[in-house]
Amino acid sequence: MTEVVRTVAQAAKGFDSLSVPTYRGSTITFPDYKSFSERGQRPRSSYSYGLAGTPTTRTLQNKLTELEGAEDTFLTPSGLMAVTVVILAVVKTGDVVLLPDNVYPPVRRFAATTLAKLGVGVRYYDPLAFDDAQFDGAAVRLVWIEAPGSTTMEIPDIRNIAGRAAARGALVGCDNSWASPVLCRPLALGADIVVEAVTKYLSGHSDVLLGSISVRNEALARAVHDAVKSLGVGVSPDDCFLALRGIETAAVRLERVGRTALELAKRLGEKSCVAEVLHPALPDSPHHALWQSQFQGASGLFSLVLADEEKARFAERFKSLTVFHLGASWGGTHSVLAPVVLDSERSVNRTYAGRKIIRISAGLESYEDLLCDIETVLA
Ligand SMILES: *Cc1c(COP(=O)(O)O)cnc(C)c1O
Protein backbone atom coordinates (compact mmCIF):
# COMPACT_ATOMS: atom_id res chain seq x y z
CA MET A 1 0.00 0.00 0.00
CA THR A 2 2.42 2.65 -1.17
CA GLU A 3 -0.55 4.93 -1.79
CA VAL A 4 -1.18 5.31 1.97
CA VAL A 5 2.36 6.60 2.40
CA ARG A 6 2.64 8.78 -0.65
CA THR A 7 0.75 12.09 -0.70
CA VAL A 8 0.59 14.14 -3.85
CA ALA A 9 1.43 17.75 -3.00
CA GLN A 10 -1.32 20.27 -3.70
CA ALA A 11 0.04 23.44 -5.26
CA ALA A 12 -0.48 26.52 -3.04
CA LYS A 13 -0.24 28.95 -5.96
CA GLY A 14 -3.25 31.29 -5.97
CA PHE A 15 -3.98 30.78 -2.27
CA ASP A 16 -2.49 34.04 -1.09
CA SER A 17 -3.55 33.95 2.57
CA LEU A 18 -2.69 36.73 4.99
CA SER A 19 -1.71 34.03 7.50
CA VAL A 20 1.74 32.42 7.70
CA PRO A 21 1.66 28.73 6.68
CA THR A 22 2.81 26.24 9.33
CA TYR A 23 5.51 24.07 7.76
CA ARG A 24 6.20 20.92 9.77
CA GLY A 25 8.97 18.47 9.04
CA SER A 26 12.07 16.76 10.35
CA THR A 27 13.30 15.33 7.03
CA ILE A 28 13.41 17.55 4.02
CA THR A 29 14.24 16.09 0.64
CA PHE A 30 16.88 17.05 -1.91
CA PRO A 31 16.58 16.81 -5.68
CA ASP A 32 19.92 15.06 -6.30
CA TYR A 33 23.10 13.57 -4.81
CA LYS A 34 25.09 16.78 -5.13
CA SER A 35 22.66 19.01 -3.25
CA PHE A 36 22.24 16.36 -0.51
CA SER A 37 25.96 15.77 0.02
CA GLU A 38 26.74 19.50 0.03
CA ARG A 39 23.90 20.51 2.38
CA GLY A 40 26.32 21.17 5.27
CA GLN A 41 28.28 23.77 3.31
CA ARG A 42 25.37 25.99 2.42
CA PRO A 43 24.62 29.31 4.16
CA ARG A 44 22.87 29.44 7.52
CA SER A 45 19.69 30.68 5.86
CA SER A 46 19.23 27.57 3.69
CA TYR A 47 17.21 24.50 4.72
CA SER A 48 18.92 21.25 5.68
CA TYR A 49 16.87 19.57 8.43
CA GLY A 50 13.74 20.48 10.40
CA LEU A 51 15.73 21.20 13.56
CA ALA A 52 17.77 23.83 11.72
CA GLY A 53 14.68 25.79 10.68
CA THR A 54 11.51 25.73 8.58
CA PRO A 55 9.95 28.54 6.54
CA THR A 56 7.66 29.20 9.54
CA THR A 57 10.45 29.44 12.13
CA ARG A 58 12.52 31.57 9.74
CA THR A 59 9.57 33.93 9.24
CA LEU A 60 9.48 34.55 12.99
CA GLN A 61 13.27 34.97 13.10
CA ASN A 62 13.13 37.54 10.29
CA LYS A 63 10.29 39.41 11.93
CA LEU A 64 12.16 39.68 15.24
CA THR A 65 15.39 40.65 13.44
CA GLU A 66 13.53 43.57 11.90
CA LEU A 67 11.78 44.60 15.14
CA GLU A 68 15.03 44.53 17.15
CA GLY A 69 17.11 46.25 14.48
CA ALA A 70 19.43 43.20 14.57
CA GLU A 71 21.71 41.31 12.19
CA ASP A 72 20.06 37.94 12.87
CA THR A 73 17.80 36.14 15.37
CA PHE A 74 17.75 32.63 16.85
CA LEU A 75 14.84 30.90 18.59
CA THR A 76 14.85 28.79 21.74
CA PRO A 77 12.14 26.68 23.42
CA SER A 78 11.89 29.15 26.32
CA GLY A 79 12.95 32.63 27.36
CA LEU A 80 15.15 31.09 30.03
CA MET A 81 16.98 29.05 27.42
CA ALA A 82 17.55 32.17 25.33
CA VAL A 83 19.52 33.59 28.29
CA THR A 84 21.46 30.38 28.99
CA VAL A 85 22.32 29.78 25.31
CA VAL A 86 23.70 33.32 24.96
CA ILE A 87 25.97 32.77 27.96
CA LEU A 88 27.11 29.34 26.75
CA ALA A 89 27.73 30.76 23.27
CA VAL A 90 30.16 33.46 24.39
CA VAL A 91 32.00 32.24 27.51
CA LYS A 92 34.83 29.79 28.12
CA THR A 93 36.41 28.40 31.29
CA GLY A 94 38.07 31.19 33.27
CA ASP A 95 35.80 33.94 31.95
CA VAL A 96 33.58 35.97 34.24
CA VAL A 97 29.95 36.99 33.67
CA LEU A 98 28.51 40.03 35.46
CA LEU A 99 24.87 39.45 36.38
CA PRO A 100 22.54 42.12 37.79
CA ASP A 101 21.34 41.45 41.32
CA ASN A 102 17.73 41.61 40.08
CA VAL A 103 18.23 39.07 37.27
CA TYR A 104 15.39 36.66 36.39
CA PRO A 105 15.89 34.23 39.33
CA PRO A 106 16.31 30.96 37.35
CA VAL A 107 19.44 32.51 35.77
CA ARG A 108 21.00 32.47 39.26
CA ARG A 109 20.42 28.73 39.42
CA PHE A 110 22.05 28.27 35.99
CA ALA A 111 25.06 30.29 37.19
CA ALA A 112 25.38 28.32 40.43
CA THR A 113 25.12 24.94 38.70
CA THR A 114 26.10 24.82 35.02
CA LEU A 115 28.45 27.83 34.92
CA ALA A 116 30.13 26.77 38.18
CA LYS A 117 30.74 23.30 36.73
CA LEU A 118 32.29 24.82 33.61
CA GLY A 119 34.63 27.02 35.65
CA VAL A 120 32.95 30.24 34.52
CA GLY A 121 32.94 32.90 37.24
CA VAL A 122 29.89 35.00 38.11
CA ARG A 123 29.75 38.32 39.90
CA TYR A 124 26.51 40.03 40.87
CA TYR A 125 26.33 43.80 40.60
CA ASP A 126 23.87 46.43 41.80
CA PRO A 127 22.12 47.56 38.59
CA LEU A 128 21.77 51.06 40.03
CA ALA A 129 25.47 51.44 40.86
CA PHE A 130 27.39 50.01 37.91
CA ASP A 131 30.94 51.31 37.68
CA ASP A 132 34.35 50.29 36.33
CA ALA A 133 35.23 48.57 39.63
CA GLN A 134 32.99 45.69 38.48
CA PHE A 135 35.72 44.70 36.02
CA ASP A 136 38.61 44.74 38.52
CA GLY A 137 40.74 41.60 38.55
CA ALA A 138 38.35 39.57 36.38
CA ALA A 139 38.32 38.45 32.76
CA VAL A 140 34.81 39.79 32.18
CA ARG A 141 33.43 38.40 28.92
CA LEU A 142 29.77 39.33 29.28
CA VAL A 143 27.78 41.94 31.17
CA TRP A 144 24.14 40.93 31.52
CA ILE A 145 21.39 43.53 31.86
CA GLU A 146 17.73 43.11 32.65
CA ALA A 147 15.65 46.19 31.91
CA PRO A 148 13.78 46.61 34.17
CA GLY A 149 14.84 44.00 36.76
CA SER A 150 12.55 41.14 37.77
CA THR A 151 9.89 42.10 40.34
CA THR A 152 11.67 45.19 41.75
CA MET A 153 11.61 47.00 38.38
CA GLU A 154 14.88 48.97 38.62
CA ILE A 155 15.79 50.61 35.29
CA PRO A 156 19.51 50.32 34.51
CA ASP A 157 21.39 52.85 32.40
CA ILE A 158 21.90 50.64 29.35
CA ARG A 159 23.96 53.22 27.40
CA ASN A 160 26.32 53.77 30.33
CA ILE A 161 26.82 50.06 31.08
CA ALA A 162 27.31 49.28 27.38
CA GLY A 163 29.89 52.06 27.04
CA ARG A 164 31.91 50.83 30.03
CA ALA A 165 31.72 47.21 28.85
CA ALA A 166 32.83 48.12 25.31
CA ALA A 167 35.83 50.01 26.70
CA ARG A 168 36.86 46.78 28.51
CA GLY A 169 36.22 44.53 25.50
CA ALA A 170 33.24 42.83 27.16
CA LEU A 171 29.95 41.98 25.45
CA VAL A 172 26.59 43.26 26.67
CA GLY A 173 23.43 41.19 26.62
CA CYS A 174 20.02 42.54 27.61
CA ASP A 175 16.83 40.77 28.67
CA ASN A 176 14.13 42.97 27.13
CA SER A 177 11.09 40.86 28.00
CA TRP A 178 9.24 43.58 29.97
CA ALA A 179 9.26 46.11 27.13
CA SER A 180 9.54 43.83 24.08
CA PRO A 181 10.97 45.48 20.94
CA VAL A 182 7.73 47.46 20.68
CA LEU A 183 8.80 49.63 23.63
CA CYS A 184 12.60 49.33 23.75
CA ARG A 185 15.44 48.47 21.37
CA PRO A 186 18.50 47.66 23.48
CA LEU A 187 20.73 47.16 20.41
CA ALA A 188 20.22 50.84 19.55
CA LEU A 189 21.30 51.73 23.11
CA GLY A 190 24.60 49.86 22.77
CA ALA A 191 23.80 46.25 23.70
CA ASP A 192 25.35 43.52 21.52
CA ILE A 193 22.69 40.89 22.16
CA VAL A 194 19.02 41.17 23.10
CA VAL A 195 16.90 38.37 24.50
CA GLU A 196 13.11 38.20 24.62
CA ALA A 197 10.89 35.82 26.54
CA VAL A 198 8.57 35.57 23.50
CA THR A 199 6.38 33.65 25.98
CA LYS A 200 5.36 36.98 27.49
CA TYR A 201 4.11 40.03 25.54
CA LEU A 202 5.14 39.01 22.03
CA SER A 203 3.09 35.79 22.00
CA GLY A 204 0.75 37.43 24.45
CA HIS A 205 -1.84 34.73 25.15
CA SER A 206 -0.26 32.54 27.86
CA ASP A 207 -0.24 29.52 25.53
CA VAL A 208 3.30 29.41 24.12
CA LEU A 209 6.80 28.99 25.56
CA LEU A 210 9.46 30.51 23.31
CA GLY A 211 12.56 32.67 23.50
CA SER A 212 14.59 34.72 21.05
CA ILE A 213 18.20 35.86 20.76
CA SER A 214 18.93 38.78 18.41
CA VAL A 215 22.48 39.90 17.74
CA ARG A 216 24.19 43.03 16.49
CA ASN A 217 26.70 41.54 14.03
CA GLU A 218 27.66 38.50 11.98
CA ALA A 219 30.46 37.37 14.36
CA LEU A 220 27.93 37.07 17.21
CA ALA A 221 25.42 35.44 14.88
CA ARG A 222 28.01 32.75 14.10
CA ALA A 223 28.79 32.24 17.80
CA VAL A 224 25.11 31.87 18.75
CA HIS A 225 24.43 29.69 15.70
CA ASP A 226 27.29 27.35 16.70
CA ALA A 227 25.83 27.04 20.23
CA VAL A 228 22.29 26.45 18.97
CA LYS A 229 23.49 23.84 16.50
CA SER A 230 25.81 21.97 18.85
CA LEU A 231 23.26 21.92 21.68
CA GLY A 232 20.46 20.75 19.38
CA VAL A 233 18.18 23.69 20.11
CA GLY A 234 15.04 23.74 17.98
CA VAL A 235 11.48 25.05 18.23
CA SER A 236 8.08 23.94 17.01
CA PRO A 237 6.66 25.63 13.91
CA ASP A 238 3.23 25.50 15.58
CA ASP A 239 4.56 27.61 18.45
CA CYS A 240 6.14 30.01 15.96
CA PHE A 241 2.82 30.34 14.17
CA LEU A 242 1.16 31.31 17.46
CA ALA A 243 3.94 33.79 18.20
CA LEU A 244 3.65 35.32 14.72
CA ARG A 245 -0.09 35.72 15.21
CA GLY A 246 0.43 37.20 18.68
CA ILE A 247 3.00 39.73 17.50
CA GLU A 248 0.49 41.26 15.07
CA THR A 249 -1.47 42.62 18.05
CA ALA A 250 1.51 43.26 20.37
CA ALA A 251 1.51 47.05 19.92
CA VAL A 252 -2.23 47.48 20.60
CA ARG A 253 -2.15 45.04 23.53
CA LEU A 254 0.86 46.81 25.05
CA GLU A 255 -0.77 50.19 24.67
CA ARG A 256 -3.89 48.98 26.48
CA VAL A 257 -2.19 47.05 29.29
CA GLY A 258 0.29 49.90 29.72
CA ARG A 259 -2.53 52.38 30.28
CA THR A 260 -4.42 50.05 32.64
CA ALA A 261 -1.29 49.26 34.67
CA LEU A 262 -0.30 52.90 35.07
CA GLU A 263 -3.82 53.85 36.21
CA LEU A 264 -3.83 50.97 38.70
CA ALA A 265 -0.35 51.96 39.91
CA LYS A 266 -1.50 55.52 40.58
CA ARG A 267 -4.68 54.50 42.40
CA LEU A 268 -3.15 51.69 44.43
CA GLY A 269 -0.31 53.93 45.58
CA GLU A 270 -2.91 55.87 47.60
CA LYS A 271 -3.79 52.82 49.75
CA SER A 272 -2.49 52.92 53.30
CA CYS A 273 -1.22 49.33 53.15
CA VAL A 274 0.94 50.07 50.09
CA ALA A 275 4.36 51.35 51.13
CA GLU A 276 5.76 51.77 47.61
CA VAL A 277 4.72 51.28 43.99
CA LEU A 278 7.48 49.98 41.74
CA HIS A 279 6.57 51.32 38.29
CA PRO A 280 9.09 53.34 36.25
CA ALA A 281 6.42 55.35 34.40
CA LEU A 282 5.19 56.98 37.63
CA PRO A 283 6.57 60.53 37.60
CA ASP A 284 7.89 60.20 41.16
CA SER A 285 9.68 56.89 40.50
CA PRO A 286 13.46 57.20 41.03
CA HIS A 287 13.77 55.38 37.67
CA HIS A 288 11.48 57.69 35.73
CA ALA A 289 14.14 59.71 33.91
CA LEU A 290 16.12 56.65 32.80
CA TRP A 291 12.93 54.94 31.72
CA GLN A 292 11.90 57.98 29.67
CA SER A 293 15.26 58.25 27.95
CA GLN A 294 15.44 54.59 26.90
CA PHE A 295 11.86 53.34 26.47
CA GLN A 296 9.00 54.33 24.17
CA GLY A 297 6.40 53.35 26.74
CA ALA A 298 5.59 51.09 29.68
CA SER A 299 4.11 47.61 29.56
CA GLY A 300 1.56 46.17 31.98
CA LEU A 301 3.81 44.68 34.66
CA PHE A 302 4.58 46.44 37.94
CA SER A 303 4.84 45.71 41.66
CA LEU A 304 3.46 46.90 44.98
CA VAL A 305 5.53 46.74 48.15
CA LEU A 306 3.23 46.37 51.13
CA ALA A 307 3.77 48.13 54.43
CA ASP A 308 5.37 45.72 56.89
CA GLU A 309 2.90 43.07 57.86
CA GLU A 310 2.72 39.54 59.17
CA LYS A 311 3.08 36.57 56.89
CA ALA A 312 -0.35 35.19 57.82
CA ARG A 313 -2.06 38.47 56.93
CA PHE A 314 -0.29 38.53 53.53
CA ALA A 315 -1.49 34.99 52.75
CA GLU A 316 -5.08 35.93 53.72
CA ARG A 317 -5.23 38.82 51.26
CA PHE A 318 -5.61 36.74 48.09
CA LYS A 319 -8.81 34.87 49.02
CA SER A 320 -11.59 36.71 47.22
CA LEU A 321 -10.16 37.48 43.77
CA THR A 322 -12.63 37.03 40.89
CA VAL A 323 -10.92 38.78 37.94
CA PHE A 324 -7.20 38.45 38.67
CA HIS A 325 -5.62 35.00 38.68
CA LEU A 326 -2.72 33.93 40.88
CA GLY A 327 0.15 32.76 38.68
CA ALA A 328 3.85 32.93 38.03
CA SER A 329 4.00 34.27 34.48
CA TRP A 330 2.82 37.51 32.87
CA GLY A 331 2.27 39.26 29.56
CA GLY A 332 -1.02 37.63 28.51
CA THR A 333 -4.59 38.81 27.99
CA HIS A 334 -5.66 37.69 31.49
CA SER A 335 -4.58 39.72 34.51
CA VAL A 336 -2.29 37.82 36.85
CA LEU A 337 -0.99 38.49 40.37
CA ALA A 338 2.07 36.96 41.98
CA PRO A 339 2.68 37.32 45.72
CA VAL A 340 6.48 37.51 46.07
CA VAL A 341 8.84 37.56 49.04
CA LEU A 342 12.43 37.97 47.86
CA ASP A 343 15.30 36.45 49.79
CA SER A 344 18.02 34.36 48.09
CA GLU A 345 17.12 36.15 44.81
CA ARG A 346 19.09 39.22 46.02
CA SER A 347 22.71 39.09 47.19
CA VAL A 348 24.00 42.67 46.66
CA ASN A 349 21.16 45.12 47.26
CA ARG A 350 18.77 43.75 49.87
CA THR A 351 16.48 46.81 50.05
CA TYR A 352 13.40 44.74 49.25
CA ALA A 353 14.49 41.41 50.73
CA GLY A 354 11.87 40.04 53.11
CA ARG A 355 9.24 42.59 52.04
CA LYS A 356 5.79 41.44 50.97
CA ILE A 357 5.49 42.28 47.29
CA ILE A 358 2.58 41.85 44.87
CA ARG A 359 3.61 41.69 41.23
CA ILE A 360 0.76 42.69 38.94
CA SER A 361 0.41 41.87 35.24
CA ALA A 362 -2.49 43.86 33.82
CA GLY A 363 -4.45 42.07 31.12
CA LEU A 364 -7.20 43.21 28.77
CA GLU A 365 -10.14 43.13 31.21
CA SER A 366 -11.79 46.47 31.97
CA TYR A 367 -9.91 48.80 34.29
CA GLU A 368 -12.91 49.25 36.61
CA ASP A 369 -13.29 45.47 37.15
CA LEU A 370 -9.57 45.10 37.83
CA LEU A 371 -9.54 47.99 40.28
CA CYS A 372 -12.55 46.61 42.20
CA ASP A 373 -10.95 43.18 42.32
CA ILE A 374 -7.56 44.24 43.58
CA GLU A 375 -9.14 46.53 46.15
CA THR A 376 -10.33 43.35 47.89
CA VAL A 377 -6.66 42.34 48.21
CA LEU A 378 -5.64 45.71 49.65
CA ALA A 379 -8.67 46.25 51.95
C1 LIG B 1 9.62 34.85 32.18
C2 LIG B 1 10.93 35.48 31.98
C3 LIG B 1 11.95 34.81 31.31
C4 LIG B 1 11.83 33.37 30.87
O1 LIG B 1 10.84 33.12 29.95
P1 LIG B 1 10.25 31.65 29.81
O2 LIG B 1 9.81 31.58 28.42
O3 LIG B 1 9.15 31.54 30.81
O4 LIG B 1 11.38 30.70 30.10
C5 LIG B 1 13.13 35.48 31.09
N1 LIG B 1 13.31 36.74 31.53
C6 LIG B 1 12.36 37.40 32.19
C7 LIG B 1 12.62 38.79 32.63
C8 LIG B 1 11.14 36.79 32.46
O5 LIG B 1 10.22 37.43 33.17
XYZ file of C-alpha atoms and ligand atoms in Angstrom:
394
model
C 0.000 0.000 0.000
C 2.422 2.647 -1.172
C -0.555 4.931 -1.791
C -1.182 5.310 1.972
C 2.356 6.604 2.399
C 2.639 8.784 -0.654
C 0.755 12.086 -0.704
C 0.589 14.145 -3.851
C 1.431 17.751 -3.001
C -1.321 20.270 -3.698
C 0.044 23.442 -5.255
C -0.476 26.516 -3.042
C -0.236 28.947 -5.956
C -3.254 31.286 -5.969
C -3.976 30.784 -2.273
C -2.488 34.040 -1.088
C -3.549 33.952 2.567
C -2.692 36.733 4.994
C -1.712 34.034 7.498
C 1.741 32.422 7.698
C 1.662 28.731 6.681
C 2.813 26.242 9.326
C 5.508 24.069 7.758
C 6.198 20.916 9.766
C 8.966 18.475 9.040
C 12.068 16.764 10.349
C 13.296 15.328 7.032
C 13.409 17.553 4.020
C 14.235 16.090 0.643
C 16.885 17.052 -1.908
C 16.580 16.805 -5.678
C 19.919 15.060 -6.300
C 23.100 13.566 -4.814
C 25.090 16.775 -5.132
C 22.659 19.014 -3.246
C 22.240 16.359 -0.513
C 25.959 15.773 0.016
C 26.744 19.502 0.031
C 23.898 20.507 2.379
C 26.318 21.171 5.268
C 28.277 23.767 3.313
C 25.372 25.992 2.423
C 24.618 29.315 4.159
C 22.865 29.437 7.523
C 19.686 30.683 5.858
C 19.228 27.571 3.685
C 17.213 24.505 4.720
C 18.922 21.248 5.676
C 16.867 19.567 8.426
C 13.738 20.476 10.402
C 15.734 21.198 13.562
C 17.765 23.831 11.716
C 14.684 25.787 10.676
C 11.515 25.729 8.576
C 9.947 28.538 6.538
C 7.662 29.197 9.542
C 10.449 29.441 12.127
C 12.519 31.574 9.735
C 9.572 33.931 9.235
C 9.482 34.551 12.989
C 13.266 34.971 13.102
C 13.130 37.536 10.291
C 10.289 39.411 11.932
C 12.164 39.679 15.241
C 15.389 40.653 13.440
C 13.535 43.567 11.903
C 11.775 44.596 15.143
C 15.027 44.525 17.152
C 17.108 46.250 14.475
C 19.429 43.203 14.575
C 21.708 41.306 12.189
C 20.065 37.937 12.867
C 17.801 36.143 15.375
C 17.749 32.630 16.855
C 14.842 30.904 18.594
C 14.852 28.795 21.744
C 12.141 26.677 23.422
C 11.886 29.150 26.323
C 12.946 32.630 27.359
C 15.154 31.094 30.035
C 16.979 29.051 27.418
C 17.555 32.173 25.332
C 19.521 33.586 28.293
C 21.459 30.379 28.991
C 22.316 29.776 25.310
C 23.696 33.320 24.964
C 25.966 32.771 27.961
C 27.113 29.339 26.753
C 27.730 30.764 23.271
C 30.164 33.463 24.385
C 32.004 32.243 27.515
C 34.834 29.787 28.118
C 36.413 28.400 31.291
C 38.074 31.187 33.273
C 35.800 33.936 31.948
C 33.575 35.968 34.235
C 29.949 36.992 33.669
C 28.508 40.030 35.460
C 24.868 39.452 36.378
C 22.544 42.122 37.786
C 21.335 41.448 41.319
C 17.730 41.610 40.080
C 18.230 39.069 37.270
C 15.389 36.660 36.394
C 15.895 34.228 39.333
C 16.315 30.960 37.348
C 19.444 32.510 35.766
C 21.003 32.473 39.255
C 20.420 28.732 39.419
C 22.051 28.274 35.989
C 25.056 30.294 37.188
C 25.377 28.316 40.426
C 25.122 24.935 38.698
C 26.099 24.820 35.016
C 28.448 27.827 34.917
C 30.129 26.773 38.176
C 30.736 23.298 36.732
C 32.293 24.821 33.606
C 34.628 27.025 35.651
C 32.950 30.242 34.524
C 32.940 32.897 37.242
C 29.889 34.995 38.106
C 29.750 38.319 39.901
C 26.513 40.028 40.873
C 26.326 43.804 40.596
C 23.869 46.433 41.798
C 22.121 47.562 38.586
C 21.773 51.065 40.028
C 25.472 51.440 40.863
C 27.386 50.008 37.914
C 30.943 51.314 37.685
C 34.352 50.286 36.330
C 35.226 48.568 39.628
C 32.989 45.685 38.483
C 35.718 44.698 36.023
C 38.609 44.737 38.524
C 40.738 41.601 38.548
C 38.354 39.574 36.384
C 38.323 38.454 32.756
C 34.812 39.786 32.177
C 33.433 38.400 28.916
C 29.770 39.329 29.277
C 27.783 41.940 31.174
C 24.143 40.932 31.517
C 21.386 43.528 31.857
C 17.729 43.105 32.655
C 15.648 46.189 31.911
C 13.776 46.609 34.172
C 14.836 44.004 36.755
C 12.555 41.144 37.766
C 9.894 42.104 40.345
C 11.674 45.186 41.752
C 11.610 47.002 38.385
C 14.877 48.971 38.624
C 15.795 50.605 35.294
C 19.510 50.324 34.512
C 21.392 52.852 32.401
C 21.898 50.640 29.348
C 23.958 53.220 27.401
C 26.316 53.768 30.333
C 26.821 50.064 31.080
C 27.310 49.275 27.384
C 29.887 52.059 27.041
C 31.906 50.825 30.030
C 31.724 47.214 28.846
C 32.827 48.115 25.309
C 35.829 50.006 26.701
C 36.860 46.783 28.510
C 36.218 44.526 25.502
C 33.242 42.829 27.160
C 29.953 41.979 25.453
C 26.593 43.263 26.673
C 23.425 41.185 26.617
C 20.023 42.545 27.608
C 16.830 40.768 28.675
C 14.132 42.971 27.126
C 11.089 40.858 28.001
C 9.245 43.579 29.970
C 9.260 46.109 27.131
C 9.540 43.829 24.078
C 10.974 45.483 20.945
C 7.733 47.460 20.675
C 8.804 49.634 23.629
C 12.600 49.333 23.745
C 15.438 48.472 21.366
C 18.497 47.660 23.482
C 20.725 47.159 20.413
C 20.215 50.841 19.546
C 21.298 51.728 23.108
C 24.600 49.862 22.770
C 23.802 46.245 23.705
C 25.349 43.522 21.521
C 22.692 40.893 22.162
C 19.020 41.168 23.102
C 16.902 38.371 24.498
C 13.112 38.202 24.619
C 10.893 35.817 26.541
C 8.570 35.570 23.504
C 6.382 33.652 25.975
C 5.362 36.984 27.493
C 4.112 40.034 25.537
C 5.135 39.006 22.025
C 3.086 35.789 22.000
C 0.750 37.433 24.446
C -1.845 34.731 25.153
C -0.256 32.541 27.863
C -0.241 29.523 25.535
C 3.300 29.412 24.123
C 6.802 28.987 25.558
C 9.461 30.505 23.311
C 12.564 32.669 23.505
C 14.591 34.723 21.048
C 18.195 35.865 20.762
C 18.930 38.775 18.415
C 22.483 39.899 17.744
C 24.186 43.033 16.492
C 26.698 41.537 14.030
C 27.661 38.498 11.985
C 30.456 37.366 14.363
C 27.934 37.073 17.205
C 25.423 35.439 14.878
C 28.011 32.746 14.099
C 28.785 32.237 17.802
C 25.109 31.868 18.748
C 24.427 29.691 15.699
C 27.291 27.348 16.703
C 25.832 27.039 20.230
C 22.292 26.450 18.967
C 23.488 23.845 16.496
C 25.812 21.974 18.854
C 23.260 21.915 21.678
C 20.461 20.751 19.376
C 18.177 23.687 20.108
C 15.041 23.742 17.980
C 11.484 25.050 18.232
C 8.082 23.938 17.013
C 6.662 25.632 13.908
C 3.233 25.502 15.576
C 4.558 27.612 18.453
C 6.144 30.007 15.960
C 2.820 30.341 14.170
C 1.162 31.309 17.459
C 3.941 33.795 18.203
C 3.646 35.323 14.720
C -0.087 35.723 15.205
C 0.428 37.204 18.682
C 3.000 39.734 17.502
C 0.492 41.257 15.068
C -1.472 42.616 18.047
C 1.507 43.261 20.366
C 1.514 47.046 19.920
C -2.228 47.477 20.600
C -2.146 45.045 23.530
C 0.858 46.814 25.054
C -0.775 50.186 24.666
C -3.889 48.983 26.479
C -2.187 47.049 29.295
C 0.290 49.902 29.722
C -2.532 52.376 30.279
C -4.421 50.047 32.643
C -1.288 49.259 34.668
C -0.300 52.900 35.065
C -3.823 53.854 36.207
C -3.832 50.974 38.704
C -0.354 51.955 39.914
C -1.496 55.524 40.583
C -4.680 54.503 42.397
C -3.146 51.686 44.434
C -0.307 53.931 45.585
C -2.905 55.873 47.603
C -3.790 52.821 49.751
C -2.487 52.920 53.297
C -1.219 49.327 53.153
C 0.942 50.071 50.089
C 4.363 51.349 51.130
C 5.761 51.770 47.611
C 4.718 51.280 43.995
C 7.485 49.983 41.736
C 6.569 51.322 38.290
C 9.089 53.343 36.252
C 6.425 55.352 34.396
C 5.191 56.975 37.629
C 6.566 60.534 37.596
C 7.890 60.203 41.160
C 9.678 56.888 40.501
C 13.461 57.197 41.029
C 13.772 55.377 37.675
C 11.484 57.687 35.734
C 14.142 59.709 33.907
C 16.122 56.648 32.797
C 12.927 54.938 31.718
C 11.900 57.980 29.674
C 15.261 58.248 27.951
C 15.443 54.587 26.901
C 11.861 53.344 26.469
C 9.000 54.331 24.171
C 6.397 53.349 26.745
C 5.591 51.088 29.675
C 4.108 47.611 29.563
C 1.556 46.169 31.981
C 3.811 44.684 34.663
C 4.583 46.440 37.940
C 4.838 45.710 41.656
C 3.456 46.902 44.978
C 5.533 46.744 48.153
C 3.230 46.368 51.132
C 3.767 48.131 54.429
C 5.369 45.721 56.892
C 2.895 43.073 57.856
C 2.717 39.539 59.173
C 3.083 36.571 56.886
C -0.355 35.187 57.816
C -2.060 38.474 56.928
C -0.289 38.528 53.530
C -1.492 34.992 52.748
C -5.082 35.926 53.718
C -5.225 38.818 51.260
C -5.615 36.738 48.087
C -8.805 34.865 49.021
C -11.587 36.708 47.222
C -10.162 37.483 43.770
C -12.626 37.029 40.888
C -10.920 38.777 37.940
C -7.204 38.451 38.672
C -5.622 35.001 38.677
C -2.715 33.931 40.878
C 0.146 32.758 38.683
C 3.849 32.930 38.029
C 4.003 34.266 34.482
C 2.820 37.514 32.871
C 2.271 39.255 29.564
C -1.016 37.629 28.514
C -4.585 38.813 27.987
C -5.658 37.695 31.490
C -4.577 39.720 34.509
C -2.290 37.816 36.848
C -0.994 38.486 40.368
C 2.075 36.965 41.981
C 2.678 37.323 45.724
C 6.481 37.508 46.072
C 8.842 37.558 49.040
C 12.433 37.965 47.856
C 15.305 36.453 49.789
C 18.016 34.364 48.089
C 17.116 36.155 44.810
C 19.087 39.218 46.015
C 22.712 39.092 47.188
C 24.002 42.669 46.659
C 21.164 45.119 47.257
C 18.765 43.749 49.873
C 16.484 46.807 50.047
C 13.401 44.738 49.245
C 14.492 41.408 50.731
C 11.868 40.036 53.107
C 9.244 42.593 52.041
C 5.792 41.443 50.966
C 5.487 42.284 47.290
C 2.582 41.853 44.872
C 3.613 41.692 41.226
C 0.761 42.686 38.939
C 0.412 41.866 35.239
C -2.485 43.859 33.822
C -4.448 42.069 31.122
C -7.198 43.215 28.774
C -10.136 43.127 31.212
C -11.792 46.465 31.971
C -9.908 48.804 34.293
C -12.905 49.247 36.615
C -13.290 45.474 37.149
C -9.571 45.103 37.829
C -9.536 47.991 40.282
C -12.547 46.610 42.201
C -10.954 43.177 42.324
C -7.563 44.239 43.584
C -9.141 46.532 46.149
C -10.330 43.353 47.893
C -6.661 42.343 48.212
C -5.639 45.714 49.651
C -8.671 46.250 51.947
C 9.617 34.845 32.176
C 10.930 35.476 31.983
C 11.946 34.811 31.306
C 11.834 33.374 30.869
O 10.839 33.122 29.954
P 10.253 31.645 29.811
O 9.805 31.580 28.418
O 9.153 31.540 30.815
O 11.382 30.697 30.103
C 13.132 35.479 31.090
N 13.310 36.741 31.526
C 12.357 37.401 32.194
C 12.620 38.794 32.632
C 11.137 36.791 32.455
O 10.215 37.434 33.174
